[in-house]
Amino acid sequence: MKRFNKVAVLLLVAIMLMTFIAPVANAKPGDIPPGQLKKVTGIPPGQLKKIIRFVDVDETLEWARLAIDRMYARGIIKGYPGDIYKPKDNVTHLESLIMALRVMGWEEEAKKTRINDNIQKINLSWDDAYYYVALAVEKGLIKSDELKGFNPNAPAKRYEVARYIVRALDMERQAQRHMEEKLSFRDANAIPKDAVGYVYVMVDLGLMKGDDRNRFQPNSPITRAEMAVLLNRL
């Protein structure tokens, strides 16, 4: 009898849990009850934008879906008209700088930043972009002498994104101390010598990882899906 009662109680608990969980699990992101939004996204309701279902984020991107939802909800990464995210598009240098500024909470400072002559010489497609670049220089994400060869619309490589993020975290000194580090990746020799320390810090913090073949692929562009995962870890 006691065993029967125990089984009955366990079944009842299981049914109650499924009744509670199923609506959230099956709901579209925009339909998640307000009381559950923080549990799903980790973001207080007052800080959330409406979560939308991007039509091009399918089941092959489950590994990035939550990160994409969270970074969109926080306004770190924007979507495109028609509920498009473009997860496989490469992130440009300009986009990676802007995302880094946003995730650090600095975006509102952009319009107050002075644009110097070196920045004005850069060919940017929209006026506000000059403020973002100026702020990135002010915050140390990119150095003034690096602007000479700066191509804002070129895809940002993984080691270059590592450099921007480490600098945003004010961990430049730590990176410089580890420039001679022997990294364990199979393609460690492909990492530029002046970027080894940045990669070391990012890996040490758990923000970037190698692939299933233990390659870092430092010269590969980073996609919008990958960038969302990186920023979510941060």
XYZ file of C-alpha atoms in Angstrom:
234
model
C 0.000 0.000 0.000
C 2.794 2.374 0.933
C 4.560 1.572 -2.331
C 1.339 2.283 -4.275
C 0.941 5.659 -2.534
C 4.546 6.591 -3.324
C 4.085 5.786 -7.027
C 0.819 7.734 -7.113
C 2.485 10.785 -5.564
C 5.382 10.615 -8.043
C 2.949 10.374 -10.961
C 0.983 13.337 -9.643
C 4.152 15.416 -9.294
C 5.224 14.470 -12.824
C 1.840 15.505 -14.246
C 1.964 18.830 -12.396
C 5.474 19.526 -13.681
C 4.526 18.738 -17.268
C 1.444 20.959 -16.979
C 3.675 23.815 -15.842
C 6.556 23.285 -18.263
C 4.783 22.318 -21.494
C 3.187 25.722 -22.287
C 6.560 27.443 -21.952
C 8.464 24.808 -23.885
C 5.992 24.861 -26.777
C 5.356 28.595 -26.833
C 6.760 30.851 -29.481
C 9.328 33.259 -27.992
C 6.924 36.194 -28.314
C 4.188 34.243 -26.517
C 6.194 33.256 -23.432
C 4.250 34.335 -20.314
C 5.835 37.436 -18.681
C 6.425 35.510 -15.467
C 8.564 32.998 -17.359
C 10.593 35.404 -19.495
C 13.303 35.857 -16.895
C 13.663 32.085 -16.478
C 13.940 31.553 -20.224
C 16.218 34.496 -21.043
C 17.856 35.380 -17.733
C 16.744 39.000 -18.204
C 14.405 40.947 -15.903
C 11.111 41.787 -17.728
C 11.738 45.526 -17.496
C 14.937 45.173 -19.537
C 13.436 43.021 -22.270
C 12.486 43.854 -25.793
C 9.821 41.576 -27.246
C 11.400 38.292 -28.277
C 10.533 37.399 -31.845
C 10.927 34.163 -33.738
C 13.491 34.761 -36.462
C 12.322 32.880 -39.523
C 15.870 31.924 -40.523
C 16.921 30.507 -37.133
C 15.876 26.881 -37.603
C 16.518 23.562 -35.847
C 20.078 23.438 -37.182
C 20.850 26.448 -34.979
C 19.494 25.158 -31.675
C 23.004 25.547 -30.236
C 22.714 29.313 -30.750
C 18.971 29.978 -30.449
C 18.886 30.955 -26.754
C 21.966 33.170 -27.147
C 20.398 34.883 -30.170
C 17.142 35.433 -28.251
C 18.953 36.853 -25.226
C 21.258 39.149 -27.204
C 18.342 40.413 -29.296
C 16.230 40.966 -26.169
C 19.047 43.004 -24.635
C 19.500 45.029 -27.815
C 23.086 43.827 -28.269
C 22.445 42.368 -31.738
C 19.730 43.694 -34.032
C 17.560 41.817 -36.512
C 16.508 42.728 -40.034
C 13.072 43.585 -41.467
C 10.808 40.585 -41.887
C 12.002 38.872 -38.679
C 15.321 37.964 -40.316
C 18.492 37.405 -38.272
C 20.997 36.254 -40.940
C 22.768 33.869 -38.522
C 25.308 32.646 -41.076
C 26.378 36.105 -42.243
C 29.845 37.191 -41.200
C 30.200 39.942 -38.612
C 32.157 42.939 -39.899
C 34.771 44.863 -37.943
C 32.354 47.754 -37.448
C 29.574 45.429 -36.266
C 31.844 43.605 -33.825
C 33.005 46.901 -32.316
C 29.420 48.129 -31.944
C 28.310 44.851 -30.343
C 31.251 44.982 -27.933
C 30.337 48.549 -26.955
C 26.715 47.548 -26.404
C 27.469 44.493 -24.302
C 29.667 46.643 -22.066
C 26.849 49.191 -21.648
C 28.674 52.030 -23.394
C 26.452 52.666 -26.413
C 24.755 55.742 -24.926
C 28.138 57.470 -24.709
C 28.661 57.310 -28.476
C 26.931 60.569 -29.435
C 28.971 62.446 -26.807
C 32.284 61.284 -28.272
C 34.475 63.614 -30.299
C 35.236 62.507 -33.867
C 38.819 63.353 -34.818
C 40.330 63.787 -38.283
C 41.663 60.212 -38.496
C 38.200 58.812 -37.915
C 36.589 61.191 -40.402
C 38.882 59.802 -43.110
C 37.353 56.328 -42.750
C 34.744 55.485 -45.363
C 31.661 54.611 -43.303
C 28.226 54.072 -44.816
C 26.178 55.914 -42.168
C 26.901 58.998 -40.083
C 26.379 57.515 -36.606
C 29.024 54.885 -37.344
C 31.693 57.568 -36.889
C 30.575 58.047 -33.287
C 30.835 54.320 -32.616
C 34.349 54.129 -34.024
C 35.344 57.212 -32.016
C 33.975 55.613 -28.849
C 35.762 52.341 -29.637
C 39.019 54.282 -29.858
C 38.261 56.152 -26.634
C 37.541 52.891 -24.803
C 40.684 51.286 -26.184
C 39.008 48.572 -28.277
C 40.983 49.727 -31.281
C 44.131 51.842 -31.191
C 44.495 55.098 -33.120
C 47.432 53.739 -35.118
C 45.302 50.755 -36.173
C 42.805 53.009 -37.949
C 45.133 53.435 -40.931
C 44.416 49.928 -42.179
C 40.951 49.671 -40.675
C 38.357 48.263 -43.082
C 35.003 48.569 -41.290
C 33.091 46.418 -43.776
C 35.532 43.502 -43.934
C 34.589 40.318 -42.038
C 36.203 40.243 -38.599
C 38.400 37.196 -38.013
C 38.157 35.216 -34.804
C 41.488 36.436 -33.452
C 40.508 40.043 -34.235
C 37.234 39.702 -32.330
C 39.225 38.192 -29.457
C 41.363 41.337 -29.408
C 38.355 43.678 -29.327
C 36.655 41.792 -26.495
C 39.789 41.484 -24.344
C 40.385 45.200 -24.686
C 36.761 45.945 -23.843
C 37.246 43.916 -20.654
C 40.338 46.015 -19.862
C 42.521 42.898 -19.894
C 45.165 44.168 -22.309
C 47.932 43.703 -19.735
C 46.982 40.082 -19.149
C 47.031 39.490 -22.890
C 50.464 41.060 -23.274
C 51.841 38.827 -20.515
C 50.756 35.728 -22.429
C 51.984 36.609 -25.935
C 54.597 33.815 -25.735
C 52.081 31.236 -24.539
C 52.106 27.815 -26.219
C 48.461 27.196 -27.021
C 47.266 23.613 -27.395
C 45.214 24.056 -30.557
C 46.287 22.015 -33.585
C 46.421 25.209 -35.645
C 48.057 27.355 -32.955
C 50.812 28.321 -35.413
C 48.190 30.090 -37.541
C 47.449 32.573 -34.755
C 49.376 35.820 -35.413
C 52.145 36.253 -32.857
C 50.772 39.588 -31.689
C 47.342 37.999 -31.076
C 48.341 34.908 -29.063
C 47.790 36.635 -25.725
C 44.299 37.797 -26.672
C 43.300 34.291 -27.745
C 44.786 32.897 -24.528
C 42.682 35.242 -22.382
C 39.477 34.519 -24.297
C 39.990 30.765 -24.006
C 40.972 31.051 -20.348
C 37.756 32.978 -19.632
C 35.717 30.366 -21.509
C 34.454 32.940 -24.016
C 35.950 31.252 -27.076
C 36.661 27.583 -27.743
C 38.128 25.338 -30.390
C 36.108 23.061 -32.648
C 35.639 19.301 -32.327
C 39.007 18.786 -34.047
C 40.804 21.021 -31.544
C 41.286 23.842 -34.038
C 40.835 27.493 -33.133
C 40.578 28.655 -36.752
C 41.927 32.139 -35.940
C 41.659 33.455 -39.493
C 38.066 32.347 -40.072
C 35.348 35.016 -39.988
C 32.917 34.884 -37.085
C 29.228 34.512 -37.919
C 26.310 36.333 -36.332
C 25.217 33.095 -34.649
C 28.699 32.515 -33.222
C 28.930 36.138 -32.103
C 25.644 35.825 -30.216
C 26.981 32.780 -28.343
C 30.248 34.565 -27.521
C 28.477 37.665 -26.209
C 26.002 35.552 -24.264
C 28.899 33.822 -22.497
C 30.367 37.223 -21.731
